[in-house]
CSV table of C-alpha atoms in Angstrom, one decimal:
chain,number,residue,atom,x,y,z
R,199,MET,CA,-12.4,-12.6,-33.3
R,200,GLY,CA,-14.8,-13.9,-30.7
R,201,GLU,CA,-15.3,-12.9,-27.2
R,202,PRO,CA,-12.4,-13.7,-24.7
R,203,ALA,CA,-12.9,-17.0,-22.9
R,204,ALA,CA,-14.3,-16.7,-19.4
R,205,ARG,CA,-12.0,-17.7,-16.6
R,206,GLU,CA,-13.1,-19.6,-13.5
R,207,VAL,CA,-11.8,-19.3,-9.9
R,208,ASP,CA,-13.2,-20.4,-6.6
R,209,ALA,CA,-12.2,-17.7,-4.1
R,210,LEU,CA,-10.5,-14.4,-3.4
R,211,LEU,CA,-7.6,-14.0,-1.0
R,212,LEU,CA,-6.8,-10.6,0.5
R,213,LEU,CA,-3.1,-10.6,1.2
R,214,SER,CA,-1.6,-8.0,3.4
R,215,PHE,CA,1.4,-7.2,5.7
R,216,GLY,CA,0.0,-7.9,9.1
R,217,GLY,CA,0.5,-6.2,12.4
R,218,PRO,CA,0.5,-6.9,16.2
R,219,GLU,CA,-2.8,-6.9,18.0
R,220,ARG,CA,-1.5,-6.8,21.6
R,221,PRO,CA,1.7,-5.5,23.3
R,222,GLU,CA,3.3,-8.9,23.7
R,223,ASP,CA,3.0,-9.4,19.9
R,224,VAL,CA,5.1,-6.4,19.0
R,225,MET,CA,8.6,-7.7,19.3
R,226,PRO,CA,7.9,-11.1,17.7
R,227,PHE,CA,6.1,-9.3,14.9
R,228,LEU,CA,9.1,-7.0,14.3
R,229,GLU,CA,11.5,-10.0,14.4
R,230,ASN,CA,9.4,-11.6,11.7
R,231,VAL,CA,9.6,-8.4,9.6
R,232,THR,CA,13.3,-8.0,9.9
R,233,ARG,CA,14.4,-11.7,10.1
R,234,GLY,CA,17.7,-12.3,8.2
R,235,ARG,CA,18.5,-8.6,7.9
R,236,GLY,CA,20.9,-8.1,10.8
R,237,VAL,CA,18.9,-5.4,12.5
R,238,PRO,CA,20.2,-4.7,16.0
R,239,PRO,CA,17.9,-5.3,18.9
R,240,GLU,CA,18.1,-1.7,20.0
R,241,ARG,CA,16.6,-0.6,16.7
R,242,LEU,CA,13.7,-3.0,17.1
R,243,ALA,CA,13.1,-1.7,20.6
R,244,GLU,CA,13.0,1.8,19.2
R,245,VAL,CA,10.4,0.9,16.5
R,246,ALA,CA,8.4,-1.1,19.1
R,247,GLN,CA,7.7,2.2,20.9
R,248,HIS,CA,5.7,3.4,17.9
R,249,TYR,CA,3.4,0.4,18.3
R,250,LEU,CA,3.3,0.7,22.1
R,251,HIS,CA,2.3,4.3,21.8
R,252,PHE,CA,-1.0,2.9,20.4
R,253,GLY,CA,-1.3,0.2,23.0
R,254,GLY,CA,0.7,-2.3,21.1
R,255,VAL,CA,-2.0,-2.7,18.5
R,256,SER,CA,-1.7,-2.0,14.8
R,257,PRO,CA,-5.0,-1.0,13.1
R,258,ILE,CA,-4.1,-2.9,9.9
R,259,ASN,CA,-5.9,-6.2,10.6
R,260,ALA,CA,-9.1,-4.5,11.7
R,261,LEU,CA,-9.0,-2.3,8.7
R,262,ASN,CA,-8.5,-5.2,6.4
R,263,LEU,CA,-11.4,-7.1,7.9
R,264,ASP,CA,-13.6,-4.1,7.3
R,265,ILE,CA,-12.4,-4.1,3.6
R,266,ILE,CA,-13.3,-7.8,3.4
R,267,LYS,CA,-16.8,-7.1,4.7
R,268,ALA,CA,-17.2,-4.4,2.1
R,269,ILE,CA,-15.9,-6.7,-0.7
R,270,GLU,CA,-18.3,-9.5,0.4
R,271,ALA,CA,-21.2,-7.0,0.3
R,272,GLU,CA,-20.2,-5.8,-3.2
R,273,PHE,CA,-19.8,-9.4,-4.4
R,274,ALA,CA,-23.3,-10.1,-3.2
R,275,VAL,CA,-24.7,-7.1,-5.1
R,276,ARG,CA,-23.0,-8.2,-8.3
R,277,GLY,CA,-23.7,-11.9,-7.9
R,278,ILE,CA,-20.1,-12.8,-7.6
R,279,ASP,CA,-20.1,-16.1,-5.8
R,280,LEU,CA,-16.6,-16.2,-4.3
R,281,PRO,CA,-15.7,-16.5,-0.6
R,282,VAL,CA,-13.1,-14.1,0.6
R,283,TYR,CA,-10.1,-15.3,2.7
R,284,PHE,CA,-7.5,-13.2,4.6
R,285,GLY,CA,-3.8,-13.8,5.0
R,286,ASN,CA,-0.7,-11.8,6.1
R,287,ARG,CA,3.0,-11.9,5.4
R,288,ASN,CA,4.2,-11.2,8.9
R,289,TRP,CA,1.5,-11.8,11.5
R,290,HIS,CA,-1.6,-13.8,12.1
R,291,PRO,CA,-3.6,-14.7,10.2
R,292,MET,CA,-0.5,-15.9,8.3
R,293,VAL,CA,-0.9,-16.5,4.6
R,294,GLU,CA,0.2,-20.1,5.0
R,295,ALA,CA,-2.7,-20.7,7.3
R,296,ALA,CA,-5.1,-19.0,4.9
R,297,VAL,CA,-4.0,-21.2,2.0
R,298,GLU,CA,-4.3,-24.3,4.3
R,299,GLY,CA,-7.9,-23.2,5.1
R,300,MET,CA,-8.6,-22.7,1.4
R,301,ARG,CA,-7.4,-26.2,0.6
R,302,ALA,CA,-9.4,-27.7,3.4
R,303,ASP,CA,-12.5,-26.0,2.0
R,304,GLY,CA,-11.9,-27.5,-1.4
R,305,ILE,CA,-10.7,-24.3,-3.1
R,306,ARG,CA,-8.8,-25.2,-6.3
R,307,SER,CA,-8.0,-21.8,-7.6
R,308,ALA,CA,-8.2,-18.3,-6.3
R,309,LEU,CA,-7.3,-14.7,-7.1
R,310,VAL,CA,-5.1,-12.7,-4.8
R,311,PHE,CA,-5.8,-9.0,-4.0
R,312,PRO,CA,-2.7,-7.4,-2.4
R,313,THR,CA,-3.1,-4.3,-0.2
R,314,SER,CA,-0.5,-2.5,-2.4
R,315,ALA,CA,-1.3,-0.7,-5.6
R,316,TRP,CA,2.3,-0.6,-6.9
R,317,GLY,CA,5.0,-2.3,-8.9
R,318,GLY,CA,8.5,-2.9,-7.7
R,319,TYR,CA,9.9,-5.3,-5.1
R,320,SER,CA,8.0,-4.3,-1.9
R,321,GLY,CA,4.8,-3.5,-3.8
R,322,CYS,CA,4.6,-6.4,-6.1
R,323,LEU,CA,7.2,-9.1,-6.2
R,324,GLN,CA,7.3,-9.6,-2.5
R,325,TYR,CA,3.6,-10.5,-2.6
R,326,GLN,CA,4.5,-13.1,-5.3
R,327,GLU,CA,7.1,-14.5,-3.0
R,328,ASP,CA,4.4,-14.7,-0.3
R,329,ILE,CA,2.2,-16.7,-2.6
R,330,THR,CA,5.0,-19.0,-3.7
R,331,ARG,CA,6.0,-19.6,-0.1
R,332,ALA,CA,2.4,-20.3,1.1
R,333,ARG,CA,1.8,-22.8,-1.7
R,334,ALA,CA,5.0,-24.6,-1.0
R,335,ALA,CA,4.0,-25.0,2.6
R,336,VAL,CA,0.6,-26.6,1.8
R,337,ALA,CA,0.3,-29.9,0.1
R,338,ASP,CA,-2.1,-29.8,-2.9
R,339,ALA,CA,-2.4,-26.1,-2.5
R,340,PRO,CA,-4.8,-24.2,-4.7
R,341,GLU,CA,-3.6,-22.2,-7.7
R,342,LEU,CA,-3.2,-18.5,-6.8
R,343,VAL,CA,-3.1,-15.6,-9.2
R,344,LYS,CA,-2.2,-12.1,-8.1
R,345,LEU,CA,-4.4,-9.4,-9.5
R,346,ARG,CA,-2.8,-6.5,-11.3
R,347,GLN,CA,-1.5,-3.3,-9.9
R,348,TYR,CA,-4.3,-0.7,-9.5
R,349,PHE,CA,-2.5,2.7,-8.9
R,350,ASP,CA,-4.4,4.4,-11.7
R,351,HIS,CA,-7.8,2.7,-11.4
R,352,PRO,CA,-10.5,5.3,-11.8
R,353,LEU,CA,-12.2,4.4,-8.5
R,354,PHE,CA,-8.9,4.5,-6.6
R,355,VAL,CA,-8.2,8.0,-7.9
R,356,ALA,CA,-11.8,9.2,-7.3
R,357,ALA,CA,-11.7,8.1,-3.7
R,358,PHE,CA,-8.5,10.0,-3.1
R,359,ALA,CA,-9.8,13.0,-4.9
R,360,ASP,CA,-12.8,13.3,-2.7
R,361,ALA,CA,-10.6,12.7,0.4
R,362,ILE,CA,-8.5,15.7,-0.7
R,363,ARG,CA,-11.5,17.9,-1.1
R,364,ALA,CA,-12.7,16.9,2.4
R,365,ALA,CA,-9.3,17.7,3.9
R,366,VAL,CA,-9.3,21.1,2.3
R,367,ALA,CA,-12.6,21.8,3.9
R,368,GLU,CA,-11.1,21.0,7.3
R,369,LEU,CA,-8.7,23.9,7.1
R,370,PRO,CA,-9.6,27.3,8.4
R,371,GLN,CA,-11.6,29.1,5.7
R,372,ASP,CA,-9.0,31.7,5.2
R,373,LYS,CA,-6.3,29.1,4.7
R,374,ARG,CA,-8.0,26.9,2.1
R,375,ASP,CA,-7.3,28.8,-1.2
R,376,SER,CA,-3.6,29.0,-0.5
R,377,ALA,CA,-3.1,25.5,0.8
R,378,ARG,CA,-0.3,23.4,-0.6
R,379,LEU,CA,-1.1,19.9,-1.7
R,380,VAL,CA,1.5,17.4,-0.7
R,381,PHE,CA,1.4,13.7,-1.7
R,382,THR,CA,3.3,11.2,0.3
R,383,ALA,CA,4.2,7.5,-0.2
R,384,HIS,CA,6.5,5.0,1.5
R,385,SER,CA,10.2,5.6,0.7
R,386,VAL,CA,12.3,2.8,-0.6
R,387,PRO,CA,16.1,2.6,-1.2
R,388,VAL,CA,17.0,4.4,-4.4
R,389,SER,CA,18.6,1.2,-5.7
R,390,ALA,CA,15.3,-0.7,-5.3
R,391,ASP,CA,13.4,2.0,-7.2
R,392,ILE,CA,16.0,2.0,-10.0
R,393,ALA,CA,15.7,-1.8,-10.3
R,394,SER,CA,11.9,-1.7,-10.7
R,395,GLY,CA,10.5,-1.5,-14.2
R,396,PRO,CA,11.7,-2.4,-17.7
R,397,PRO,CA,15.5,-2.0,-18.0
R,398,ALA,CA,15.1,0.9,-20.5
R,399,GLU,CA,12.8,2.8,-18.1
R,400,GLN,CA,13.4,1.7,-14.5
R,401,ARG,CA,12.0,3.5,-11.4
R,402,LEU,CA,8.5,2.0,-12.0
R,403,TYR,CA,7.5,2.4,-8.4
R,404,SER,CA,8.3,6.2,-8.1
R,405,ARG,CA,6.8,6.7,-11.6
R,406,GLN,CA,3.6,5.0,-10.6
R,407,VAL,CA,3.3,7.1,-7.4
R,408,ALA,CA,4.0,10.3,-9.3
R,409,GLU,CA,1.4,9.4,-11.9
R,410,ALA,CA,-1.2,8.6,-9.2
R,411,ALA,CA,-0.4,12.0,-7.6
R,412,ARG,CA,-0.8,13.8,-10.9
R,413,LEU,CA,-4.1,12.1,-11.5
R,414,CYS,CA,-5.4,13.0,-8.0
R,415,ALA,CA,-4.2,16.6,-8.3
R,416,GLU,CA,-5.8,17.0,-11.7
R,417,ALA,CA,-9.1,15.6,-10.4
R,418,THR,CA,-9.1,18.1,-7.6
R,419,GLY,CA,-8.0,21.2,-9.6
R,420,PHE,CA,-4.6,21.6,-8.0
R,421,GLU,CA,-2.1,22.9,-10.6
R,422,ALA,CA,0.8,22.9,-8.1
R,423,TYR,CA,1.6,20.1,-5.7
R,424,ASP,CA,4.5,18.2,-4.3
R,425,LEU,CA,5.4,14.5,-4.0
R,426,VAL,CA,7.5,13.5,-1.0
R,427,TRP,CA,8.2,10.3,1.0
R,428,GLN,CA,7.9,8.9,4.4
R,429,SER,CA,8.8,6.0,6.7
R,430,ARG,CA,12.4,5.7,5.7
R,431,SER,CA,14.1,3.2,8.0
R,432,GLY,CA,17.4,2.3,6.5
R,433,PRO,CA,20.9,3.2,7.7
R,434,PRO,CA,22.0,6.7,6.8
R,435,GLN,CA,24.7,5.6,4.3
R,436,VAL,CA,22.0,4.0,2.1
R,437,PRO,CA,20.2,6.5,-0.2
R,438,TRP,CA,16.4,6.4,0.0
R,439,LEU,CA,13.8,8.3,-2.0
R,440,GLU,CA,13.6,11.9,-0.7
R,441,PRO,CA,12.6,14.4,0.6
R,442,ASP,CA,11.0,13.2,3.8
R,443,ILE,CA,7.6,14.7,4.6
R,444,VAL,CA,8.8,16.4,7.8
R,445,ASP,CA,11.8,17.9,6.2
R,446,HIS,CA,9.6,19.1,3.3
R,447,LEU,CA,7.3,20.9,5.8
R,448,ASP,CA,10.3,22.9,6.9
R,449,THR,CA,11.1,23.8,3.3
R,450,LEU,CA,7.5,24.9,2.7
R,451,ALA,CA,7.6,27.1,5.9
R,452,GLU,CA,10.7,28.8,4.6
R,453,GLN,CA,8.8,29.5,1.4
R,454,GLY,CA,6.0,31.2,3.3
R,455,VAL,CA,3.4,28.4,2.9
R,456,GLY,CA,0.9,28.7,5.7
R,457,SER,CA,-1.3,25.7,5.2
R,458,VAL,CA,-0.9,22.2,3.8
R,459,VAL,CA,-3.1,19.3,2.8
R,460,VAL,CA,-1.2,16.0,3.0
R,461,CYS,CA,-2.5,13.1,0.9
R,462,PRO,CA,-1.0,9.6,1.7
R,463,VAL,CA,-1.5,8.4,-1.9
R,464,GLY,CA,0.9,5.5,-1.3
R,465,PHE,CA,-1.3,3.8,1.3
R,466,VAL,CA,-4.6,1.9,1.2
R,467,SER,CA,-5.5,2.3,4.9
R,468,ASP,CA,-4.9,4.3,8.0
R,469,HIS,CA,-2.4,1.8,9.4
R,470,LEU,CA,0.4,2.6,11.8
R,471,GLU,CA,2.7,4.4,9.3
R,472,VAL,CA,0.0,6.8,8.4
R,473,ILE,CA,-1.2,7.6,11.9
R,474,TRP,CA,2.4,7.8,13.3
R,475,ASP,CA,4.3,9.5,10.6
R,476,LEU,CA,1.6,11.9,9.4
R,477,ASP,CA,-1.0,12.3,12.2
R,478,ASN,CA,1.7,12.5,14.9
R,479,GLU,CA,5.1,13.6,13.5
R,480,ALA,CA,4.1,15.6,10.5
R,481,LYS,CA,1.1,17.2,12.2
R,482,GLU,CA,3.2,18.1,15.2
R,483,ARG,CA,5.9,19.7,13.0
R,484,ALA,CA,3.3,21.7,11.1
R,485,ALA,CA,2.0,23.0,14.4
R,486,GLU,CA,5.5,24.0,15.5
R,487,LEU,CA,5.9,25.9,12.2
R,488,GLY,CA,2.5,27.6,12.6
R,489,MET,CA,1.2,25.9,9.6
R,490,ALA,CA,-2.4,24.8,9.2
R,491,PHE,CA,-2.5,21.0,8.5
R,492,ALA,CA,-5.1,18.6,7.2
R,493,ARG,CA,-4.6,15.0,6.2
R,494,ALA,CA,-6.7,13.3,3.5
R,495,ALA,CA,-8.2,9.9,4.3
R,496,THR,CA,-7.0,6.7,2.7
R,497,PRO,CA,-9.4,5.0,0.3
R,498,GLY,CA,-9.8,1.6,2.1
R,499,PRO,CA,-13.1,2.5,4.0
R,500,ASP,CA,-14.5,4.3,0.9
R,501,PRO,CA,-17.2,2.1,-0.8
R,502,ARG,CA,-15.5,2.7,-4.1
R,503,PHE,CA,-12.5,0.7,-2.9
R,504,ALA,CA,-14.6,-2.5,-2.6
R,505,ARG,CA,-16.1,-1.7,-5.9
R,506,MET,CA,-12.6,-1.4,-7.4
R,507,VAL,CA,-11.7,-4.8,-6.0
R,508,ALA,CA,-14.9,-6.3,-7.6
R,509,ASP,CA,-14.0,-4.6,-10.9
R,510,LEU,CA,-10.5,-6.2,-10.8
R,511,VAL,CA,-12.0,-9.6,-10.2
R,512,GLN,CA,-14.6,-9.2,-13.0
R,513,GLU,CA,-11.9,-7.9,-15.3
R,514,TYR,CA,-9.9,-11.0,-14.7
R,515,LEU,CA,-12.8,-13.4,-15.0
R,516,THR,CA,-14.0,-11.9,-18.3
R,517,ALA,CA,-10.6,-11.1,-19.7
R,518,ALA,CA,-11.8,-7.5,-20.1
R,519,ALA,CA,-9.6,-4.5,-20.9
R,520,PRO,CA,-8.2,-3.0,-17.7
R,521,ALA,CA,-9.8,0.2,-16.4
R,522,ARG,CA,-6.9,2.7,-16.3
R,523,LEU,CA,-6.3,6.4,-16.3
R,524,SER,CA,-2.7,6.4,-17.5
R,525,GLU,CA,-0.4,4.7,-20.0
R,526,ILE,CA,2.5,3.9,-17.6
R,527,THR,CA,3.7,0.4,-18.2
R,528,GLY,CA,3.5,-2.2,-15.5
R,529,LEU,CA,-0.1,-3.5,-15.2
R,530,GLY,CA,1.1,-6.1,-12.8
R,531,CYS,CA,1.1,-9.9,-13.1
R,532,THR,CA,0.2,-12.0,-16.1
R,533,VAL,CA,-2.9,-14.2,-15.9
R,534,ASP,CA,-0.9,-17.3,-15.1
R,535,GLY,CA,0.6,-15.8,-11.9
R,536,ALA,CA,4.0,-15.0,-13.3
R,537,PRO,CA,5.8,-11.8,-12.2
R,538,CYS,CA,5.0,-8.5,-13.9
R,539,VAL,CA,4.3,-8.5,-17.6
R,540,VAL,CA,7.1,-5.9,-18.1
R,541,GLY,CA,9.5,-7.8,-15.9
R,542,CYS,CA,9.6,-5.0,-13.3
R,543,CYS,CA,10.5,-7.3,-10.5
R,544,ALA,CA,12.7,-9.9,-12.3
R,545,LEU,CA,15.9,-8.9,-10.6
R,546,PRO,CA,15.1,-7.4,-7.2
R,547,PRO,CA,18.0,-5.8,-5.4
R,548,ARG,CA,19.4,-7.3,-2.3
R,549,ARG,CA,17.1,-6.0,0.5
R,550,PRO,CA,18.9,-3.6,2.8
R,551,ALA,CA,19.0,-4.3,6.6
R,552,VAL,CA,16.2,-2.1,7.6
R,553,ALA,CA,13.7,-2.1,10.4
R,554,PRO,CA,10.5,-0.3,9.1
R,555,ALA,CA,8.5,1.7,11.6
R,556,ALA,CA,5.6,-0.3,10.3
R,557,ALA,CA,6.3,-1.3,6.7
R,558,GLU,CA,2.6,-2.0,6.1
R,559,LEU,CA,3.0,-1.5,2.3
């Protein structure tokens, strides 16, 4: 057999969730996020206060622009001649505008890097829906191919592992050796998790998160660790993945744990969910419990993150074998842009009526 045929593309599109950049954007943004889900206005007003606590500005757009700069620099080092575009699902710059700009620039085909490492509806298929919607809105739109899921890429894991080590070093010296490592990711409805993955396996999202947590714990020498969830936003009668991070801190305190390192393994950047749910609510609860608390950084600003993106692009362009640390199924999308190769998102559940605190997944 000969070498795999090289593939050609003209650009890279970074596709993300979006967030408000001024107080007057907050309610229109939340209405975009929850449109068609029957979320009552009072719930939106409650969530809006999370953004207004930070001046009505989500950090997510600025963080993504920093990632794009790092990707462009890495491309320059490697000689990858691809412009990088930026589009969001829920706030400006909207993905439709990004695709329109690509078409105007003569882009005929592009790869899409989503700011989610995971399978399942929210982590994967919804990005495919964004791509489909944007292409339908733009006449003669370029072809767009979503890059694969990257939850177990060696550079993704290495960045988190070093962040965990740095967080441990932030604890008082006498609390470090006994610190409990707790991984956290965005909760989803249990029904959505069950629906993700091949029918015989299911729960692809939670299995991928658990595997990423295992890999990071192994890399940092933690034999014991916990995986919990955060940012639940659905009605109480709908089961979501549990336990919640704040509830888990109570459990650890009852067990006599005096220090904790929290690693937001489910998130790429320090956007609002991370800084609200962890740096505010979880940290405050730990202080109330007399528990030393340190939070590991997310990998977006780490130079290895941009290197990983470049690796994924080159992997696609050369049809190379994927760099992976696990054998969990669900590499993501096929090379022609179809949904996941294992059909993990073929039948997404009906989305519950939820109002995420900042579902920047």
